[in-house]
PDB file of C-alpha atoms in Angstrom:
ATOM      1  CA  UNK R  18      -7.368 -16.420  -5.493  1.00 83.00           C
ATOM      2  CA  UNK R  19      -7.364 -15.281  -1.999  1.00 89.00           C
ATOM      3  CA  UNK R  20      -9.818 -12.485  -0.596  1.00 93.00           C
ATOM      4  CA  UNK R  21     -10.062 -10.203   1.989  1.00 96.00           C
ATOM      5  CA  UNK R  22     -13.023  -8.984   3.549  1.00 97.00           C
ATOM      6  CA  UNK R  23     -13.121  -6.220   5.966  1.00 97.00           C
ATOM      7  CA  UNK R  24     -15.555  -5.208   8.608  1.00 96.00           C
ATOM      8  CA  UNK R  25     -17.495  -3.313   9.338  1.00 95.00           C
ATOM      9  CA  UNK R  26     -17.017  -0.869   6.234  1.00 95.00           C
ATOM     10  CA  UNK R  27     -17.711   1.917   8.425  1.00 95.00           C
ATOM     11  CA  UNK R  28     -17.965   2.157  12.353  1.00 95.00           C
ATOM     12  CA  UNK R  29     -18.745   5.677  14.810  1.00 96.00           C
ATOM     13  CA  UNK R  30     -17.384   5.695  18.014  1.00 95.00           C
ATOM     14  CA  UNK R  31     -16.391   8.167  20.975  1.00 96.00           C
ATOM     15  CA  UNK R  32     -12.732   9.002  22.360  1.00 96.00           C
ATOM     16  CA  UNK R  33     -11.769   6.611  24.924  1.00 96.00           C
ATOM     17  CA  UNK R  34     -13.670   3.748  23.350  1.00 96.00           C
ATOM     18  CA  UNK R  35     -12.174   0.185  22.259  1.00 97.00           C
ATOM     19  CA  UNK R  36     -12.639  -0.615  18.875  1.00 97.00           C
ATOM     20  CA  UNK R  37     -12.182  -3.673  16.783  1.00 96.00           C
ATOM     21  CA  UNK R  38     -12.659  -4.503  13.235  1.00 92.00           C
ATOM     22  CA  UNK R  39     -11.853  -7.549  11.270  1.00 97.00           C
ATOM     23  CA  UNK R  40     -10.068  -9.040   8.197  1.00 98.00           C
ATOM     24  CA  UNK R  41     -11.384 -12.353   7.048  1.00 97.00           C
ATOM     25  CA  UNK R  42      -9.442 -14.300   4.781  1.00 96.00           C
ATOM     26  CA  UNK R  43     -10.780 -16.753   2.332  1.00 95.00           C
ATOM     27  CA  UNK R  44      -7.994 -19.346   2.623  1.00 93.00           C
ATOM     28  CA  UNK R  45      -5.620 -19.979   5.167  1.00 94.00           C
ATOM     29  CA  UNK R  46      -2.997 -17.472   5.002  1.00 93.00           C
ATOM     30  CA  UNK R  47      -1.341 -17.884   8.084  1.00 93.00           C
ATOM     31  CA  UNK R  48      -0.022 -14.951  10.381  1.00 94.00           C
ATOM     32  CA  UNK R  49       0.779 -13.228   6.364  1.00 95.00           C
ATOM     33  CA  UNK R  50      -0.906 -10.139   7.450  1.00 97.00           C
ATOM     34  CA  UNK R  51      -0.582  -6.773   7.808  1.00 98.00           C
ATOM     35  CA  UNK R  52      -2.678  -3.665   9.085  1.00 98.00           C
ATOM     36  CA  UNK R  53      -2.346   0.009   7.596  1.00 98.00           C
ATOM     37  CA  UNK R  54      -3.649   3.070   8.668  1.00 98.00           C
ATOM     38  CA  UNK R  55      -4.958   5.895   5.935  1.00 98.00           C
ATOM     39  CA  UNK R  56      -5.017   9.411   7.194  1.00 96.00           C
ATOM     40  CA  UNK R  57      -7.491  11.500   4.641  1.00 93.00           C
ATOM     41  CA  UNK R  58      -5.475  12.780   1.700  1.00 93.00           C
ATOM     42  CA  UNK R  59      -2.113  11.073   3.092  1.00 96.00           C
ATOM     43  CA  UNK R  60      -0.090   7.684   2.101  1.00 97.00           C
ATOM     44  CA  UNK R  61      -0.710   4.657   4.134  1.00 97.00           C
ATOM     45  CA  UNK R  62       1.366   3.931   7.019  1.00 98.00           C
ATOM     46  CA  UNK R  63       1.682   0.407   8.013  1.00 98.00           C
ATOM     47  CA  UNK R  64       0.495  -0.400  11.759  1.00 98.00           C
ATOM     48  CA  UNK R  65       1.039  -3.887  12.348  1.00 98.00           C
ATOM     49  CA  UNK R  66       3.052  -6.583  10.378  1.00 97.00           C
ATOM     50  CA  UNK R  67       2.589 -10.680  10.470  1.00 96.00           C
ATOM     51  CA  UNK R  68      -0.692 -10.318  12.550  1.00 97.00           C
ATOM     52  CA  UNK R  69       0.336  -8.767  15.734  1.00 97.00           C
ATOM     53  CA  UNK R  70       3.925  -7.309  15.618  1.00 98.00           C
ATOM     54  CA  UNK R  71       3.958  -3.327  15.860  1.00 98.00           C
ATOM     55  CA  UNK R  72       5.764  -1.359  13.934  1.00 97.00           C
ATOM     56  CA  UNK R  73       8.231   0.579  14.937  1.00 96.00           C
ATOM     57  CA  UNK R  74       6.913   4.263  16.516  1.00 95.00           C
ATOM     58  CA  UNK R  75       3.200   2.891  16.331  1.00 97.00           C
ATOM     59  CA  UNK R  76       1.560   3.755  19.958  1.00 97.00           C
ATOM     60  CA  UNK R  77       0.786   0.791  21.899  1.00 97.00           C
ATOM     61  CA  UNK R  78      -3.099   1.036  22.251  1.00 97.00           C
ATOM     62  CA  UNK R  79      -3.070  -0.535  18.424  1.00 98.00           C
ATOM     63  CA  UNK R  80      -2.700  -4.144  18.581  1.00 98.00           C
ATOM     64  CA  UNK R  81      -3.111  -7.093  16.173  1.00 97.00           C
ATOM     65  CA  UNK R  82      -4.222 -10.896  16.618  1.00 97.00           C
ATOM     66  CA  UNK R  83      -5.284 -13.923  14.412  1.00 97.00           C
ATOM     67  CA  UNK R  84      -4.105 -16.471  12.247  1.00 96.00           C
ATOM     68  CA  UNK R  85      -5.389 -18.269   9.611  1.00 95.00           C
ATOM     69  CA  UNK R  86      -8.897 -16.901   8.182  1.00 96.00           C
ATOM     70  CA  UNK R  87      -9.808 -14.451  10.850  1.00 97.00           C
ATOM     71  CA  UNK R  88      -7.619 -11.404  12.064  1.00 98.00           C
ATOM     72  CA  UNK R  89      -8.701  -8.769  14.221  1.00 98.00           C
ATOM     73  CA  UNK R  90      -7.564  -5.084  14.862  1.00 98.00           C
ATOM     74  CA  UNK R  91      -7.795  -3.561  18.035  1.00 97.00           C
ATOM     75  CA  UNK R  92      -7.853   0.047  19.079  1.00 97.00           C
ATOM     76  CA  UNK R  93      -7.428   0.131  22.948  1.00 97.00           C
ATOM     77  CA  UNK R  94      -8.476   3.325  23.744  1.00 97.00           C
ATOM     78  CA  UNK R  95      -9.657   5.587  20.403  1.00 97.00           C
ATOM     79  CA  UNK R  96      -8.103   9.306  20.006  1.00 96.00           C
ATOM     80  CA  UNK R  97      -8.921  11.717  17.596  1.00 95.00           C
ATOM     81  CA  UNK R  98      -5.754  11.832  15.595  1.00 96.00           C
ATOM     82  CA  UNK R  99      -7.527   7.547  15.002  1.00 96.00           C
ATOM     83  CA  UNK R 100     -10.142   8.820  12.716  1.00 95.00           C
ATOM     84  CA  UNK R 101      -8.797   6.687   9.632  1.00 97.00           C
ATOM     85  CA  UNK R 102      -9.472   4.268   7.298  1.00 97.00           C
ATOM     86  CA  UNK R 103      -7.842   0.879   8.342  1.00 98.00           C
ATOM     87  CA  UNK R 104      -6.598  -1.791   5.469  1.00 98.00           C
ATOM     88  CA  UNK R 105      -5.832  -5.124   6.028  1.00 98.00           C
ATOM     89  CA  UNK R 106      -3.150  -6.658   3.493  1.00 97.00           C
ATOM     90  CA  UNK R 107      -1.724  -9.836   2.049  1.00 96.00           C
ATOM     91  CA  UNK R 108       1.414 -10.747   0.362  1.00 89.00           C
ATOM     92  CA  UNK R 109       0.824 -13.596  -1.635  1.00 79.00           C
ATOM     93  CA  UNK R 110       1.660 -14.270  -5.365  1.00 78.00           C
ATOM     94  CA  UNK R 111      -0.109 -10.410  -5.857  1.00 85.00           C
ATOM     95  CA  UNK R 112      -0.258  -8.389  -3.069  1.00 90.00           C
ATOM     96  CA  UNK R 113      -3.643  -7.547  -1.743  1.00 93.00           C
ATOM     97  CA  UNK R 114      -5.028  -5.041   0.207  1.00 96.00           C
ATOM     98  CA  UNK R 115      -8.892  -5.262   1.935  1.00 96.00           C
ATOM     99  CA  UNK R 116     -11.681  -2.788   1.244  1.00 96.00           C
ATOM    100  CA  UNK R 117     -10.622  -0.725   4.523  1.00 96.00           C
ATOM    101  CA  UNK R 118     -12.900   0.122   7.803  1.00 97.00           C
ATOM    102  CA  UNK R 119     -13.344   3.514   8.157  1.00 97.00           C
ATOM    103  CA  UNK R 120     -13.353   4.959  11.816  1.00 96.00           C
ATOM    104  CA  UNK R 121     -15.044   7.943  12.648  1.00 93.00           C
ATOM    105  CA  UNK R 122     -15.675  10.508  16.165  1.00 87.00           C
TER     106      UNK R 122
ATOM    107  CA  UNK K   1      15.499   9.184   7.277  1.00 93.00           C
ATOM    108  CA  UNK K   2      14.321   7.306   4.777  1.00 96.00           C
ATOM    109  CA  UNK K   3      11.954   8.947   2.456  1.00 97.00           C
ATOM    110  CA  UNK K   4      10.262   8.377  -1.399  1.00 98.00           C
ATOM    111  CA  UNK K   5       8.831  10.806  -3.785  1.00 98.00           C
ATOM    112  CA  UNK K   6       6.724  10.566  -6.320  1.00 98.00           C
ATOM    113  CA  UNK K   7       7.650  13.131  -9.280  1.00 97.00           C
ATOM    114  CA  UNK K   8       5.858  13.260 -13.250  1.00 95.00           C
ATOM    115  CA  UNK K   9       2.778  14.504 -14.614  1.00 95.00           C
ATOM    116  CA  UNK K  10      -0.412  15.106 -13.323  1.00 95.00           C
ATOM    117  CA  UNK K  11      -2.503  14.891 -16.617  1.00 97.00           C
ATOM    118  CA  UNK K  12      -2.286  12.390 -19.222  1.00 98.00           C
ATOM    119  CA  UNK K  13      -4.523  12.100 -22.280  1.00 97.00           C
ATOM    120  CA  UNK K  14      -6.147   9.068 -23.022  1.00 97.00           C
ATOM    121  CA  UNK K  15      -3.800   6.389 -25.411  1.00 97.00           C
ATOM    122  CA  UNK K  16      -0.870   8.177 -24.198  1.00 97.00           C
ATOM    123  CA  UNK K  17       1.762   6.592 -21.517  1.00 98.00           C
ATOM    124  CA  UNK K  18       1.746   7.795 -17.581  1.00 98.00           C
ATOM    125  CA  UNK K  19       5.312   7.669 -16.231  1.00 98.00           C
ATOM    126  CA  UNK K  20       6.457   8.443 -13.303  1.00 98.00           C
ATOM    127  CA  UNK K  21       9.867   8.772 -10.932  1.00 98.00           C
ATOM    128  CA  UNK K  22      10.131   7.456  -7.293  1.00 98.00           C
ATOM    129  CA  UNK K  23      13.150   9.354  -6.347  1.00 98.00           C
ATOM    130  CA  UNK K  24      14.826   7.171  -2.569  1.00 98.00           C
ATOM    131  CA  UNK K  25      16.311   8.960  -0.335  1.00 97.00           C
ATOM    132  CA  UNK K  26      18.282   7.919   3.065  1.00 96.00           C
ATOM    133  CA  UNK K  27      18.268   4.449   1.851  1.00 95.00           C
ATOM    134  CA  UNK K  28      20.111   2.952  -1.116  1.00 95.00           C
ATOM    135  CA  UNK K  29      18.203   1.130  -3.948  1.00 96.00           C
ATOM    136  CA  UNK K  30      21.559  -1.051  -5.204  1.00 93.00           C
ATOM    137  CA  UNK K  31      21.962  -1.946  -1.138  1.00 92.00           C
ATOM    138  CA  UNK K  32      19.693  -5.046  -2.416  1.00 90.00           C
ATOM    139  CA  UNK K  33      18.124  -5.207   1.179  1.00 93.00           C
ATOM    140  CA  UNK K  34      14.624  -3.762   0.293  1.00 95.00           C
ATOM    141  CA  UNK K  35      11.719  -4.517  -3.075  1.00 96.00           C
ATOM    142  CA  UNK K  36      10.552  -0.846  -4.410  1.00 97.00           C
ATOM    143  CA  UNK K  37       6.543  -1.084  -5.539  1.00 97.00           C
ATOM    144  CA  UNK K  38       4.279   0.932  -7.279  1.00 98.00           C
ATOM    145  CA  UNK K  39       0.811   1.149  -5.392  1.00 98.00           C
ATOM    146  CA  UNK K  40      -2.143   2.685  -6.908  1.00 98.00           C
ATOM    147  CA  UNK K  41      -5.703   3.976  -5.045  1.00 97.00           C
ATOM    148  CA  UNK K  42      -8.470   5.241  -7.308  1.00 96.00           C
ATOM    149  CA  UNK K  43     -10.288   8.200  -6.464  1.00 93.00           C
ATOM    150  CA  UNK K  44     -12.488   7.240  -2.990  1.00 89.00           C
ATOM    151  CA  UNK K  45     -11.220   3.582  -3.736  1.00 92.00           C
ATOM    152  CA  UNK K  46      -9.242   0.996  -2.019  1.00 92.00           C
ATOM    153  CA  UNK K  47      -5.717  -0.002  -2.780  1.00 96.00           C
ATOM    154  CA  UNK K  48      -4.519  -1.783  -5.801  1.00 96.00           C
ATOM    155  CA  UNK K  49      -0.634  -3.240  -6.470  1.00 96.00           C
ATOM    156  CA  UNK K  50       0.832  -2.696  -9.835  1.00 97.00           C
ATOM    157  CA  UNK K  51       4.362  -4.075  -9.438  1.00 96.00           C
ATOM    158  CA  UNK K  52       7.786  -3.945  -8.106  1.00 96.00           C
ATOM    159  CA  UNK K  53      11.395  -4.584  -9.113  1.00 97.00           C
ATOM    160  CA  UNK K  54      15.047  -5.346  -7.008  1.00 96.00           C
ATOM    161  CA  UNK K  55      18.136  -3.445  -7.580  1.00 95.00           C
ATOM    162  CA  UNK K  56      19.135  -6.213  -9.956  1.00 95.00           C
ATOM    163  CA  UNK K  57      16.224  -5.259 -12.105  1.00 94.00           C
ATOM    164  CA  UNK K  58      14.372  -8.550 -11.728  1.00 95.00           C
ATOM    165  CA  UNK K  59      10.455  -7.209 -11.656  1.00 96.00           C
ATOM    166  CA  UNK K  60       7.025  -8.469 -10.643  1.00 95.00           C
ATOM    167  CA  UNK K  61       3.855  -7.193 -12.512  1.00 96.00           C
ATOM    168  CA  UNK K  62       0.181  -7.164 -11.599  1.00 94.00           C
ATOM    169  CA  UNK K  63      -1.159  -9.473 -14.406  1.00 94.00           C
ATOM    170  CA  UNK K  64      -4.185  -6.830 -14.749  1.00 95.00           C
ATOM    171  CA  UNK K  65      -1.699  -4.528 -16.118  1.00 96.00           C
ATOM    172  CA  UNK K  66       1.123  -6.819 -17.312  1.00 95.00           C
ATOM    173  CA  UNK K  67       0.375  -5.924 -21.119  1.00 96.00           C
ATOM    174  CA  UNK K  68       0.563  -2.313 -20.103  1.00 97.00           C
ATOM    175  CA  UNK K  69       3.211  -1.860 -17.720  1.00 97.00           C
ATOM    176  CA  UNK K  70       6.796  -1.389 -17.442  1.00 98.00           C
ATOM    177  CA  UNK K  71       9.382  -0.841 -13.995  1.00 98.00           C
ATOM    178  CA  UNK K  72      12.507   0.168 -14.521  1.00 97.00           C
ATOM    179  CA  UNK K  73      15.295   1.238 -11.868  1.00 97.00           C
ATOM    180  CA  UNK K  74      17.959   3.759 -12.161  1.00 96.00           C
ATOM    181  CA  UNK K  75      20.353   2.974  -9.264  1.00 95.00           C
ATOM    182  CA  UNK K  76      22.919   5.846  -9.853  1.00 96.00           C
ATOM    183  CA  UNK K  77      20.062   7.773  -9.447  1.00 97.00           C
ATOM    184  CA  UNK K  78      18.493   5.981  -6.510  1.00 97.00           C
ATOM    185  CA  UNK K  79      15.738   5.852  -8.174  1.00 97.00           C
ATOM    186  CA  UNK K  80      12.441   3.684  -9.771  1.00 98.00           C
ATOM    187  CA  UNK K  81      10.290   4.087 -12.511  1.00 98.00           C
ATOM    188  CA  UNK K  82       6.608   3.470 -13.775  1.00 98.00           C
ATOM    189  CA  UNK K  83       5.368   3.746 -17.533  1.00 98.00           C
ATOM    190  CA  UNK K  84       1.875   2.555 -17.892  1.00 98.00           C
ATOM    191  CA  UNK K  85       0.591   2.443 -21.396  1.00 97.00           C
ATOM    192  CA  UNK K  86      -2.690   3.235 -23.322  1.00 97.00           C
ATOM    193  CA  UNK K  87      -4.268   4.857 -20.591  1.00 97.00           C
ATOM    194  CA  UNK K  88      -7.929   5.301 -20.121  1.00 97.00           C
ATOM    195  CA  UNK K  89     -10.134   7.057 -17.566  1.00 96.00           C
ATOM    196  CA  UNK K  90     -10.039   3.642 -15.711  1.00 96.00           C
ATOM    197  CA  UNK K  91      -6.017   4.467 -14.740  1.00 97.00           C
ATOM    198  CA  UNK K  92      -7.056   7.651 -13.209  1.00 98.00           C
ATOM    199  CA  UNK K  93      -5.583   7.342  -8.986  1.00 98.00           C
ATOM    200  CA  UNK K  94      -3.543   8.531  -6.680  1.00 98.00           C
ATOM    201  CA  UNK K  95      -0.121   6.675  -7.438  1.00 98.00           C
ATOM    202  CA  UNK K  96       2.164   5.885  -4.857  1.00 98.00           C
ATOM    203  CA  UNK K  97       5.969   4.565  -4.461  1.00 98.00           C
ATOM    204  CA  UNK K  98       6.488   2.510  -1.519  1.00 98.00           C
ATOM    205  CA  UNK K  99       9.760   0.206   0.125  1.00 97.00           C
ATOM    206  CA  UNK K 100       8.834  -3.423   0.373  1.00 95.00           C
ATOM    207  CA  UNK K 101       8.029  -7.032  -1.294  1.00 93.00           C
ATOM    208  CA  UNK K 102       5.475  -8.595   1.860  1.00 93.00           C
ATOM    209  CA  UNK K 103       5.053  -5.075   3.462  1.00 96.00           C
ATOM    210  CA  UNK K 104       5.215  -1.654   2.930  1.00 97.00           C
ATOM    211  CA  UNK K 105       7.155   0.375   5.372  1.00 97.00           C
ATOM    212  CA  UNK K 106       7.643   3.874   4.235  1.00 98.00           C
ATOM    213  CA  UNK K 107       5.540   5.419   0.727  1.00 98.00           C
ATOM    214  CA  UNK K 108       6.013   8.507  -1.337  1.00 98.00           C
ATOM    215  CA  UNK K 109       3.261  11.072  -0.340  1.00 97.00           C
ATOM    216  CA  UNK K 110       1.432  10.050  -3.538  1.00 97.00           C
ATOM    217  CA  UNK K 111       1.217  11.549  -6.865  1.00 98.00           C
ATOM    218  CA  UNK K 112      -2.815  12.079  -8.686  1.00 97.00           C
ATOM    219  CA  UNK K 113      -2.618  11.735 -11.875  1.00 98.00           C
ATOM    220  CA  UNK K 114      -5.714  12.293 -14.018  1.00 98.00           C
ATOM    221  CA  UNK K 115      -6.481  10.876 -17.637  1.00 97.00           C
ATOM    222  CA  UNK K 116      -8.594  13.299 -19.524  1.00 96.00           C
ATOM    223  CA  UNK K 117      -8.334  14.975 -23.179  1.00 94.00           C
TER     224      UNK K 117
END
């Protein structure tokens, strides 16, 4: 079965800053990822589909890249409305969702 | 736009069955263009995928819950359904609806629902 690993589990960082965080993979899975965003007390809302395409009415300082094992999220330039936990997920034979990064100011 | 909702009850005693209603609207279930999931997060947890079913009624099931579980669709209603059996404290979580097989592009705003005598 495939696994997802996130990291870090938690990160601090300052408005304006670039952030990254990571998904790794335990098998090859391709560009078969996707990045969510999870406001507190609010439903997901999915960021980035197959690795690095934005979706639809998601600003352009969040960006995706990767393939294979290792994917990476990218905040460009962090704003306060960011503070968040991120998921990576996989669509395989059962969906699968990492253990999130949690950004905070 | 389109938009889900979670409806059902928020406390369920343990043995009993949790259901609950995803009720679609500004998108239509028998279209047969979109998969309609159930998605689960325990409280301060990560995310965890129960199931989903097509308009046709065809159905996938997390095999953690396969013995359990049951998705159902209602398409005159534009609506999908979730009855989890035998509940214990362990099925306690935020339950959401969501549009998608690979992805998940627009969720309900999530439902708690607590097991507890």
């Amino acid at each position: 079965d495939i696994q997802l690993t996130q990291s870090p589990s938690s990160l601090s960082a300052s408005v304006g800053d670039r952030v990254t965080f990571t998904c790794q993979a335990s098998h090859d899975i391709s560009n078969y990822l996707n990045w969510y965003q999870q406001k507190p007390g609010r439903a997901p809302k999915l960021l980035i589909y197959d690795a690095s395409n934005l979706q639809t009415g998601v600003p352009s300082r969040f960006s995706g890249s990767g393939s294979g094992t290792d994917f990476t999220l990218t905040i460009s330039s962090l704003q306060p409305e960011d503070i968040a936990t991120y998921y990576c997920q996989h669509y395989d034979n059962l969906p699968l969702f990492g253990g999130g990064t949690k950004v905070e100011i | 736009q389109v938009q889900l909702q979670e409806s059902g009850p928020g406390l369920v005693k343990p043995l009993q069955t949790l259901s609950l209603t995803c009720t679609v609207s500004g998108a239509s279930i028998s279209s047969g263009t979109h998969y309609w999931s159930w998605i689960r997060q325990h409280p301060g947890k990560g995310l965890e995928y129960i199931g989903y079913i097509f308009y046709s009624g065809s159905t996938y099931y997390n095999p953690s819950l396969k013995s359990r579980l049951s998705i159902s669709v209602d398409t005159s209603k534009n609506q999908f359904s979730l009855r989890l059996t035998s509940v214990t404290a362990a099925d306690t979580a935020v339950y959401y609806c969501a549009r998608g097989l690979d992805r998940y592009d627009h969720w309900g705003q999530g439902t708690l629902v607590t097991v507890s005598s």
